[in-house]
mmCIF file of C-alpha atoms in Angstrom:
data_model
loop_
_atom_site.group_PDB
_atom_site.id
_atom_site.type_symbol
_atom_site.label_atom_id
_atom_site.label_comp_id
_atom_site.label_asym_id
_atom_site.label_seq_id
_atom_site.Cartn_x
_atom_site.Cartn_y
_atom_site.Cartn_z
ATOM 1 C CA MET A 1 -0.177 -0.248 -0.266
ATOM 2 C CA GLY A 2 1.202 3.355 -0.731
ATOM 3 C CA ARG A 3 1.882 6.230 1.134
ATOM 4 C CA GLN A 4 -0.485 8.056 0.769
ATOM 5 C CA THR A 5 -3.645 5.975 1.371
ATOM 6 C CA THR A 6 -2.461 6.127 5.060
ATOM 7 C CA THR A 7 -3.636 8.443 7.939
ATOM 8 C CA GLY A 8 -0.670 8.003 10.234
ATOM 9 C CA PRO A 9 1.549 4.743 10.799
ATOM 10 C CA ILE A 10 -0.260 1.545 10.900
ATOM 11 C CA GLY A 11 2.614 -0.734 11.947
ATOM 12 C CA PRO A 12 3.380 -4.268 12.176
ATOM 13 C CA LEU A 13 0.594 -6.993 12.855
ATOM 14 C CA LEU A 14 1.029 -7.949 16.685
ATOM 15 C CA PRO A 15 -0.880 -10.769 17.777
ATOM 16 C CA PRO A 16 -4.319 -10.824 19.942
ATOM 17 C CA ASP A 17 -4.874 -11.451 23.287
ATOM 18 C CA PRO A 18 -5.285 -15.234 24.460
ATOM 19 C CA ILE A 19 -9.104 -14.339 24.792
ATOM 20 C CA ARG A 20 -9.311 -12.761 21.578
ATOM 21 C CA ALA A 21 -7.521 -15.469 19.764
ATOM 22 C CA TYR A 22 -9.776 -17.721 20.928
ATOM 23 C CA ARG A 23 -12.456 -16.084 19.789
ATOM 24 C CA LEU A 24 -11.418 -16.101 16.343
ATOM 25 C CA ARG A 25 -10.512 -19.499 16.369
ATOM 26 C CA TRP A 26 -14.267 -20.376 17.592
ATOM 27 C CA LYS A 27 -15.469 -18.121 14.717
ATOM 28 C CA ARG A 28 -13.118 -19.640 12.056
ATOM 29 C CA ARG A 29 -14.779 -23.191 12.892
ATOM 30 C CA ARG A 30 -18.149 -22.048 13.181
ATOM 31 C CA LEU A 31 -17.869 -20.240 9.649
ATOM 32 C CA LEU A 32 -16.375 -23.391 7.859
ATOM 33 C CA ALA A 33 -19.476 -25.842 9.372
ATOM 34 C CA ARG A 34 -21.923 -22.930 7.864
ATOM 35 C CA ALA A 35 -20.167 -23.634 4.745
ATOM 36 C CA VAL A 36 -20.239 -27.409 4.552
ATOM 37 C CA ARG A 37 -23.922 -27.077 5.626
ATOM 38 C CA LYS A 38 -24.496 -24.876 2.446
ATOM 39 C CA ARG A 39 -23.296 -27.297 0.175
ATOM 40 C CA ARG A 40 -26.187 -29.025 -0.542
ATOM 41 C CA GLN A 41 -27.263 -25.364 -2.422
ATOM 42 C CA LEU A 42 -25.038 -25.689 -5.121
ATOM 43 C CA THR A 43 -25.958 -28.036 -8.271
ATOM 44 C CA PRO A 44 -23.034 -28.705 -10.720
ATOM 45 C CA VAL A 45 -23.361 -27.681 -14.374
ATOM 46 C CA VAL A 46 -19.788 -28.897 -15.519
ATOM 47 C CA ASP A 47 -17.121 -29.974 -13.772
ATOM 48 C CA ARG A 48 -13.301 -30.232 -15.183
ATOM 49 C CA THR A 49 -11.618 -29.830 -11.545
ATOM 50 C CA ASP A 50 -10.193 -33.357 -12.716
ATOM 51 C CA ARG A 51 -8.052 -30.906 -15.086
ATOM 52 C CA ILE A 52 -6.567 -29.045 -11.954
ATOM 53 C CA GLU A 53 -2.676 -29.871 -11.269
ATOM 54 C CA PRO A 54 -0.522 -29.539 -8.509
ATOM 55 C CA GLY A 55 0.630 -25.876 -8.202
ATOM 56 C CA ALA A 56 -2.469 -24.642 -10.739
ATOM 57 C CA ILE A 57 -3.339 -20.744 -9.299
ATOM 58 C CA LEU A 58 -7.184 -21.271 -9.002
ATOM 59 C CA LEU A 59 -9.829 -18.202 -9.471
ATOM 60 C CA PHE A 60 -12.958 -18.513 -7.358
ATOM 61 C CA LEU A 61 -16.007 -16.507 -8.522
ATOM 62 C CA CYS A 62 -19.225 -15.830 -7.872
ATOM 63 C CA CYS A 63 -22.103 -13.969 -10.015
ATOM 64 C CA ARG A 64 -24.342 -12.855 -11.054
ATOM 65 C CA ASN A 65 -26.075 -11.434 -14.986
ATOM 66 C CA GLU A 66 -22.466 -10.387 -15.878
ATOM 67 C CA ALA A 67 -22.646 -11.772 -19.701
ATOM 68 C CA ARG A 68 -21.485 -7.869 -20.541
ATOM 69 C CA ARG A 69 -18.670 -8.101 -18.151
ATOM 70 C CA LEU A 70 -17.164 -11.991 -17.783
ATOM 71 C CA PRO A 71 -15.107 -11.681 -21.598
ATOM 72 C CA SER A 72 -12.621 -9.332 -20.540
ATOM 73 C CA PHE A 73 -12.812 -10.442 -16.913
ATOM 74 C CA LEU A 74 -11.637 -14.349 -18.066
ATOM 75 C CA ASN A 75 -9.131 -12.581 -20.923
ATOM 76 C CA HIS A 76 -7.655 -11.045 -18.564
ATOM 77 C CA HIS A 77 -7.275 -13.195 -15.804
ATOM 78 C CA GLU A 78 -6.328 -16.351 -18.196
ATOM 79 C CA ALA A 79 -3.594 -14.213 -19.727
ATOM 80 C CA LEU A 80 -2.050 -13.215 -15.761
ATOM 81 C CA GLY A 81 -1.716 -16.715 -15.738
ATOM 82 C CA VAL A 82 -5.139 -18.522 -13.364
ATOM 83 C CA ASP A 83 -4.772 -21.747 -14.827
ATOM 84 C CA HIS A 84 -8.544 -22.984 -13.698
ATOM 85 C CA ILE A 85 -11.353 -20.836 -12.599
ATOM 86 C CA ILE A 86 -14.168 -21.978 -10.572
ATOM 87 C CA ALA A 87 -17.436 -20.445 -10.570
ATOM 88 C CA VAL A 88 -20.843 -19.943 -9.064
ATOM 89 C CA ASP A 89 -23.826 -18.761 -11.091
ATOM 90 C CA ASN A 90 -26.318 -17.467 -8.657
ATOM 91 C CA GLY A 91 -29.581 -17.867 -10.769
ATOM 92 C CA SER A 92 -28.208 -15.533 -14.083
ATOM 93 C CA THR A 93 -31.018 -14.710 -16.526
ATOM 94 C CA ASP A 94 -28.154 -13.804 -19.312
ATOM 95 C CA ASP A 95 -25.748 -15.906 -21.526
ATOM 96 C CA THR A 96 -23.703 -15.971 -17.658
ATOM 97 C CA VAL A 97 -23.391 -19.440 -17.792
ATOM 98 C CA ALA A 98 -22.832 -19.844 -21.440
ATOM 99 C CA HIS A 99 -20.217 -17.506 -21.303
ATOM 100 C CA LEU A 100 -18.157 -19.885 -18.157
ATOM 101 C CA THR A 101 -19.058 -23.109 -19.819
ATOM 102 C CA ASP A 102 -17.541 -22.612 -23.087
ATOM 103 C CA ARG A 103 -13.974 -22.296 -21.259
ATOM 104 C CA PRO A 104 -12.393 -25.172 -21.170
ATOM 105 C CA ASN A 105 -10.614 -24.468 -17.791
ATOM 106 C CA VAL A 106 -13.792 -23.279 -15.975
ATOM 107 C CA SER A 107 -15.999 -25.525 -13.632
ATOM 108 C CA VAL A 108 -19.927 -24.208 -12.577
ATOM 109 C CA TRP A 109 -21.399 -24.637 -10.299
ATOM 110 C CA ARG A 110 -25.307 -23.158 -10.254
ATOM 111 C CA THR A 111 -27.442 -21.884 -7.230
ATOM 112 C CA ASP A 112 -31.131 -20.302 -7.111
ATOM 113 C CA HIS A 113 -30.501 -19.582 -2.993
ATOM 114 C CA SER A 114 -30.228 -15.976 -1.541
ATOM 115 C CA TYR A 115 -26.969 -14.495 -1.821
ATOM 116 C CA ARG A 116 -27.453 -12.634 1.341
ATOM 117 C CA LEU A 117 -28.413 -15.369 3.219
ATOM 118 C CA SER A 118 -25.318 -17.087 2.072
ATOM 119 C CA ARG A 119 -23.041 -14.472 3.432
ATOM 120 C CA PHE A 120 -22.951 -12.349 0.397
ATOM 121 C CA GLY A 121 -21.717 -16.251 -1.748
ATOM 122 C CA LEU A 122 -19.030 -16.761 0.401
ATOM 123 C CA ASP A 123 -20.452 -19.756 1.737
ATOM 124 C CA TRP A 124 -20.381 -21.475 -1.617
ATOM 125 C CA ILE A 125 -17.353 -19.794 -2.322
ATOM 126 C CA THR A 126 -15.689 -21.657 1.110
ATOM 127 C CA TRP A 127 -17.019 -24.993 0.213
ATOM 128 C CA LEU A 128 -15.688 -24.881 -3.123
ATOM 129 C CA MET A 129 -12.541 -23.719 -1.758
ATOM 130 C CA ILE A 130 -11.968 -26.414 0.865
ATOM 131 C CA ARG A 131 -12.641 -29.482 -1.426
ATOM 132 C CA PHE A 132 -10.093 -27.843 -4.612
ATOM 133 C CA GLY A 133 -8.320 -24.962 -3.207
ATOM 134 C CA HIS A 134 -6.298 -26.843 -0.345
ATOM 135 C CA GLY A 135 -2.849 -26.146 -1.099
ATOM 136 C CA HIS A 136 -2.966 -23.846 -4.119
ATOM 137 C CA TRP A 137 -2.920 -19.889 -5.031
ATOM 138 C CA CYS A 138 -6.088 -19.071 -4.824
ATOM 139 C CA LEU A 139 -7.861 -15.227 -6.344
ATOM 140 C CA THR A 140 -10.941 -14.595 -4.981
ATOM 141 C CA LEU A 141 -12.823 -11.780 -7.121
ATOM 142 C CA ASP A 142 -15.886 -10.115 -8.072
ATOM 143 C CA ALA A 143 -16.599 -10.278 -11.886
ATOM 144 C CA ASP A 144 -16.209 -6.557 -12.081
ATOM 145 C CA GLU A 145 -12.729 -6.617 -10.435
ATOM 146 C CA LEU A 146 -9.203 -6.818 -12.743
ATOM 147 C CA LEU A 147 -6.423 -7.873 -10.504
ATOM 148 C CA ILE A 148 -3.111 -5.758 -11.517
ATOM 149 C CA TYR A 149 0.251 -5.293 -9.577
ATOM 150 C CA PRO A 150 3.787 -4.175 -9.854
ATOM 151 C CA HIS A 151 5.299 -5.207 -13.665
ATOM 152 C CA TRP A 152 1.910 -7.072 -14.250
ATOM 153 C CA GLN A 153 1.924 -7.166 -17.952
ATOM 154 C CA ASP A 154 5.487 -9.126 -18.031
ATOM 155 C CA ARG A 155 5.904 -11.205 -14.766
ATOM 156 C CA PRO A 156 2.485 -12.965 -14.720
ATOM 157 C CA LEU A 157 1.492 -14.209 -11.158
ATOM 158 C CA PRO A 158 3.555 -17.412 -10.600
ATOM 159 C CA ALA A 159 6.576 -14.929 -10.752
ATOM 160 C CA LEU A 160 4.508 -13.002 -8.075
ATOM 161 C CA THR A 161 3.801 -15.903 -6.104
ATOM 162 C CA GLU A 162 7.034 -17.254 -6.158
ATOM 163 C CA ARG A 163 8.302 -13.955 -4.912
ATOM 164 C CA LEU A 164 5.537 -13.514 -2.024
ATOM 165 C CA VAL A 165 7.026 -17.169 -1.099
ATOM 166 C CA ARG A 166 9.997 -15.913 -0.799
ATOM 167 C CA GLU A 167 9.210 -13.156 1.416
ATOM 168 C CA GLY A 168 7.376 -15.908 3.365
ATOM 169 C CA ARG A 169 3.883 -14.532 3.075
ATOM 170 C CA ALA A 170 0.789 -16.447 2.390
ATOM 171 C CA SER A 171 -1.373 -13.927 0.765
ATOM 172 C CA MET A 172 -1.072 -9.977 -1.393
ATOM 173 C CA GLY A 173 -3.549 -7.510 -0.662
ATOM 174 C CA ALA A 174 -4.963 -5.156 -3.061
ATOM 175 C CA LEU A 175 -6.768 -1.332 -2.886
ATOM 176 C CA MET A 176 -10.281 -1.776 -4.920
ATOM 177 C CA LEU A 177 -9.978 1.348 -7.225
ATOM 178 C CA ASP A 178 -13.241 2.546 -8.346
ATOM 179 C CA LEU A 179 -13.012 3.037 -11.748
ATOM 180 C CA TYR A 180 -15.788 5.613 -13.887
ATOM 181 C CA PRO A 181 -16.162 7.287 -17.176
ATOM 182 C CA GLU A 182 -15.834 10.768 -17.688
ATOM 183 C CA GLY A 183 -19.480 11.874 -18.273
ATOM 184 C CA ARG A 184 -22.712 10.154 -16.817
ATOM 185 C CA LEU A 185 -22.653 6.824 -16.428
ATOM 186 C CA ALA A 186 -25.273 5.432 -18.611
ATOM 187 C CA ASP A 187 -24.262 7.739 -21.465
ATOM 188 C CA THR A 188 -20.565 5.833 -21.856
ATOM 189 C CA ALA A 189 -19.768 4.232 -25.318
ATOM 190 C CA ASN A 190 -20.997 0.312 -24.931
ATOM 191 C CA ASP A 191 -17.874 -1.449 -25.034
ATOM 192 C CA PRO A 192 -16.945 -4.675 -24.474
ATOM 193 C CA ASP A 193 -13.526 -3.386 -22.624
ATOM 194 C CA PRO A 194 -14.385 -1.744 -19.658
ATOM 195 C CA LEU A 195 -11.216 0.057 -19.278
ATOM 196 C CA ARG A 196 -11.799 2.172 -22.654
ATOM 197 C CA THR A 197 -14.723 3.430 -21.259
ATOM 198 C CA LEU A 198 -13.763 3.795 -17.117
ATOM 199 C CA THR A 199 -11.198 6.439 -17.385
ATOM 200 C CA HIS A 200 -10.724 8.223 -14.557
ATOM 201 C CA PHE A 201 -10.316 7.157 -10.510
ATOM 202 C CA ASP A 202 -10.030 9.335 -7.422
ATOM 203 C CA ALA A 203 -6.161 9.743 -6.603
ATOM 204 C CA GLY A 204 -5.968 11.474 -3.115
ATOM 205 C CA ASN A 205 -9.506 11.183 -0.728
ATOM 206 C CA TYR A 206 -8.727 7.816 1.124
ATOM 207 C CA THR A 207 -8.868 7.064 4.811
ATOM 208 C CA ILE A 208 -7.093 4.150 6.554
ATOM 209 C CA ARG A 209 -7.096 2.302 9.916
ATOM 210 C CA ARG A 210 -6.636 -1.059 11.665
ATOM 211 C CA GLN A 211 -9.620 -2.466 12.359
ATOM 212 C CA ALA A 212 -9.884 -4.498 15.713
ATOM 213 C CA PRO A 213 -10.233 -7.833 16.388
ATOM 214 C CA MET A 214 -8.307 -9.208 12.923
ATOM 215 C CA GLY A 215 -6.232 -6.324 12.312
ATOM 216 C CA ASN A 216 -7.638 -5.954 8.977
ATOM 217 C CA LEU A 217 -6.999 -2.897 6.951
ATOM 218 C CA TRP A 218 -10.206 -0.652 6.531
ATOM 219 C CA ILE A 219 -10.057 2.327 4.119
ATOM 220 C CA GLN A 220 -12.722 3.928 2.936
ATOM 221 C CA GLY A 221 -12.998 7.060 0.621
ATOM 222 C CA GLY A 222 -13.188 7.517 -3.213
ATOM 223 C CA PRO A 223 -16.394 8.384 -5.630
ATOM 224 C CA ARG A 224 -18.986 6.226 -3.805
ATOM 225 C CA ALA A 225 -17.260 8.136 -0.261
ATOM 226 C CA ARG A 226 -17.799 11.682 -1.368
ATOM 227 C CA ASN A 227 -20.755 11.077 -3.849
ATOM 228 C CA PHE A 228 -23.262 8.975 -2.316
ATOM 229 C CA PHE A 229 -22.117 8.653 1.182
ATOM 230 C CA ALA A 230 -20.576 12.408 1.648
ATOM 231 C CA GLU A 231 -23.205 12.815 4.910
ATOM 232 C CA ASP A 232 -21.793 9.642 6.614
ATOM 233 C CA PRO A 233 -19.015 8.182 5.405
ATOM 234 C CA ARG A 234 -18.242 5.562 7.556
ATOM 235 C CA ARG A 235 -21.334 3.965 6.031
ATOM 236 C CA ALA A 236 -19.118 3.969 2.843
ATOM 237 C CA PRO A 237 -17.442 0.852 1.195
ATOM 238 C CA THR A 238 -14.331 -0.299 2.487
ATOM 239 C CA LEU A 239 -11.624 -0.528 -0.640
ATOM 240 C CA GLN A 240 -9.104 -2.864 0.916
ATOM 241 C CA LYS A 241 -9.022 -6.790 0.377
ATOM 242 C CA VAL A 242 -7.234 -9.738 0.410
ATOM 243 C CA PRO A 243 -7.691 -11.768 -3.085
ATOM 244 C CA LEU A 244 -4.708 -13.935 -3.181
ATOM 245 C CA ILE A 245 -4.410 -16.505 -0.510
ATOM 246 C CA ARG A 246 -1.967 -19.322 -0.768
ATOM 247 C CA TRP A 247 -5.413 -21.770 0.767
ATOM 248 C CA ASP A 248 -5.561 -24.357 2.975
ATOM 249 C CA ARG A 249 -8.773 -25.893 3.910
ATOM 250 C CA ARG A 250 -8.809 -24.401 7.671
ATOM 251 C CA TYR A 251 -8.947 -21.002 5.954
ATOM 252 C CA VAL A 252 -11.990 -19.052 5.673
ATOM 253 C CA TYR A 253 -13.338 -14.872 4.439
ATOM 254 C CA VAL A 254 -14.631 -13.075 6.837
ATOM 255 C CA ASN A 255 -15.874 -10.491 4.901
ATOM 256 C CA SER A 256 -16.164 -10.653 1.667
ATOM 257 C CA THR A 257 -12.610 -10.837 0.630
ATOM 258 C CA HIS A 258 -11.241 -7.748 3.208
ATOM 259 C CA ALA A 259 -10.532 -10.039 6.074
ATOM 260 C CA ALA A 260 -9.595 -13.736 6.410
ATOM 261 C CA LEU A 261 -9.140 -15.917 9.261
ATOM 262 C CA PRO A 262 -6.319 -16.987 10.577
ATOM 263 C CA ARG A 263 -5.861 -13.759 11.688
ATOM 264 C CA ARG A 264 -2.129 -13.901 10.075
ATOM 265 C CA LEU A 265 -3.334 -14.044 6.692
ATOM 266 C CA ASN A 266 -4.138 -9.992 7.091
ATOM 267 C CA GLY A 267 -0.837 -9.261 7.355
ATOM 268 C CA ILE A 268 -0.699 -7.396 4.003
ATOM 269 C CA TYR A 269 0.882 -4.219 5.613
ATOM 270 C CA ASP A 270 4.059 -3.658 7.777
ATOM 271 C CA GLU A 271 5.784 -0.506 8.960
ATOM 272 C CA GLY A 272 7.648 -0.124 5.563
ATOM 273 C CA GLU A 273 6.056 -0.639 2.104
ATOM 274 C CA MET A 274 4.747 -4.480 0.905
ATOM 275 C CA LEU A 275 4.255 -5.844 -1.951
ATOM 276 C CA GLY A 276 0.515 -5.383 -3.084
ATOM 277 C CA GLY A 277 -1.855 -4.718 -6.021
ATOM 278 C CA VAL A 278 -4.829 -3.207 -6.977
ATOM 279 C CA LEU A 279 -8.184 -4.329 -7.924
ATOM 280 C CA LEU A 280 -9.488 -1.740 -10.941
ATOM 281 C CA HIS A 281 -13.384 -1.905 -10.208
ATOM 282 C CA THR A 282 -15.447 -1.955 -12.671
ATOM 283 C CA LYS A 283 -18.792 -1.361 -11.419
ATOM 284 C CA PHE A 284 -19.504 1.469 -12.975
ATOM 285 C CA MET A 285 -20.551 0.698 -16.948
ATOM 286 C CA ASP A 286 -23.073 2.301 -18.266
ATOM 287 C CA THR A 287 -25.265 -1.159 -17.024
ATOM 288 C CA ILE A 288 -24.783 0.292 -13.693
ATOM 289 C CA VAL A 289 -27.972 2.441 -13.799
ATOM 290 C CA GLU A 290 -30.291 -0.754 -14.816
ATOM 291 C CA LYS A 291 -28.565 -2.807 -12.104
ATOM 292 C CA SER A 292 -29.118 -0.685 -9.340
ATOM 293 C CA SER A 293 -33.042 -0.707 -10.055
ATOM 294 C CA GLU A 294 -32.853 -4.583 -10.160
ATOM 295 C CA GLU A 295 -30.923 -4.423 -7.050
ATOM 296 C CA LEU A 296 -33.265 -2.196 -4.890
ATOM 297 C CA LEU A 297 -35.763 -4.540 -5.088
ATOM 298 C CA ARG A 298 -33.623 -7.325 -5.063
ATOM 299 C CA ARG A 299 -31.842 -6.323 -2.007
ATOM 300 C CA GLU A 300 -29.772 -8.907 -1.802
ATOM 301 C CA HIS A 301 -26.061 -7.173 -1.245
ATOM 302 C CA PHE A 302 -26.184 -5.634 2.083
ATOM 303 C CA ALA A 303 -27.001 -6.795 5.490
ATOM 304 C CA ASN A 304 -29.170 -3.783 6.243
ATOM 305 C CA ALA A 305 -30.524 -3.158 2.616
ATOM 306 C CA THR A 306 -32.918 -0.482 3.748
ATOM 307 C CA LEU A 307 -29.720 1.851 4.692
ATOM 308 C CA TYR A 308 -28.766 1.987 1.046
ATOM 309 C CA ASP A 309 -31.650 2.644 -0.442
ATOM 310 C CA ASP A 310 -30.919 5.852 -0.635
ATOM 311 C CA TYR A 311 -27.469 5.105 -2.866
ATOM 312 C CA TYR A 312 -29.169 3.037 -5.114
ATOM 313 C CA THR A 313 -31.671 5.254 -6.068
ATOM 314 C CA ALA A 314 -28.732 8.165 -6.740
ATOM 315 C CA LEU A 315 -27.182 5.729 -9.142
ATOM 316 C CA ILE A 316 -30.670 5.119 -10.799
ATOM 317 C CA ASP A 317 -30.859 8.864 -11.776
ATOM 318 C CA ASN A 318 -27.578 8.201 -13.713
ATOM 319 C CA PRO A 319 -25.203 10.686 -11.817
ATOM 320 C CA ALA A 320 -21.414 11.953 -13.245
ATOM 321 C CA LEU A 321 -18.550 10.493 -10.746
ATOM 322 C CA SER A 322 -16.333 12.615 -12.653
ATOM 323 C CA CYS A 323 -15.020 16.411 -10.757
ATOM 324 C CA ALA A 324 -12.475 18.543 -11.034
ATOM 325 C CA PHE A 325 -10.088 16.574 -8.939
ATOM 326 C CA SER A 326 -10.751 13.088 -10.895
ATOM 327 C CA THR A 327 -7.252 12.154 -12.240
ATOM 328 C CA ARG A 328 -6.927 10.147 -15.545
ATOM 329 C CA TYR A 329 -5.870 6.615 -15.359
ATOM 330 C CA ARG A 330 -2.606 5.436 -17.052
ATOM 331 C CA GLY A 331 -1.309 2.469 -15.832
ATOM 332 C CA TRP A 332 0.291 0.975 -12.254
ATOM 333 C CA ARG A 333 3.251 3.143 -12.523
ATOM 334 C CA HIS A 334 1.184 6.187 -12.094
ATOM 335 C CA LEU A 335 -0.829 4.267 -9.271
ATOM 336 C CA GLU A 336 2.352 3.642 -7.632
ATOM 337 C CA ALA A 337 3.520 7.187 -8.104
ATOM 338 C CA LYS A 338 0.324 8.520 -6.619
ATOM 339 C CA GLY A 339 1.109 6.148 -3.494
ATOM 340 C CA LEU A 340 -2.199 3.682 -4.412
ATOM 341 C CA MET A 341 0.224 0.707 -4.718
ATOM 342 C CA SER A 342 3.952 -0.533 -4.026
ATOM 343 C CA ARG A 343 6.163 -2.628 -5.533
ATOM 344 C CA GLY A 344 7.815 -3.647 -1.918
ATOM 345 C CA ASP A 345 11.549 -4.181 -2.623
ATOM 346 C CA TRP A 346 10.399 -5.723 -5.993
ATOM 347 C CA VAL A 347 12.433 -4.134 -8.132
#
């Protein structure tokens, strides 16, 4: 994580007291047991996991109605070095399943059960990670997230994971960076590559703190904070994630990929800078206005959905997120210069 995102020294991840550590262990066990119970909600569509080889890098995905976004998402991460993708389709009504099953390196499960009541898909993903992720480096992403990291265009994921192993690390963090168009959201060109239309980001309006009891970073800010949560910025979405972990079947994500257990997996920061990535967040494609109308009715994306009615209503009004302080995206070196990404000592 770069310097400009911090509000003060964070310091290294320190061990919790014995009582808190005991509670976190039981929390992890409860979440694992919950995932095992929820496995019955999944139905295989196509299972090609017998093709997964030792050392393969895996990507886990839960999605719904992402046919527009999936081709660029799949192409990006396959080019990055992902060997196999394990996806859960949550009742899509478009061509999402067809896009997934057409790829020979993708396995797909389907469910029509509640996304919200499955911990926003984490119960399903956790079960599949128990079954297939053990011993592998695993990326866990949403379909609107594109992972980049220092040197990503000429150093694929195997080079990155090898570097993390040499540093003695089992996880890597990434800032979720909201990208948005220059004009109103629904007025942008219908382009299959979201990076050709989502051209801008917020470079500096971020706050960061360490959150107890898991020691994960809690970063807020960006265009969603200033446009939709200006009166109560503490409700703005958190932007820090731990999307890449060398998985063990005893591990579990707690809140999306914002935090994981055991707690040491959240040690993605130090007194200095550590190698980390950025998730280019392509949420604000032109489809966001229509999707917001749907999600306002479905109420599946937030634990207390009524608190976010104003957020969806504002998106339905087709706002422009760009402002005088918006910055045009120019690549990972530009993000590093802005303090939003760090290469650590990976020269």
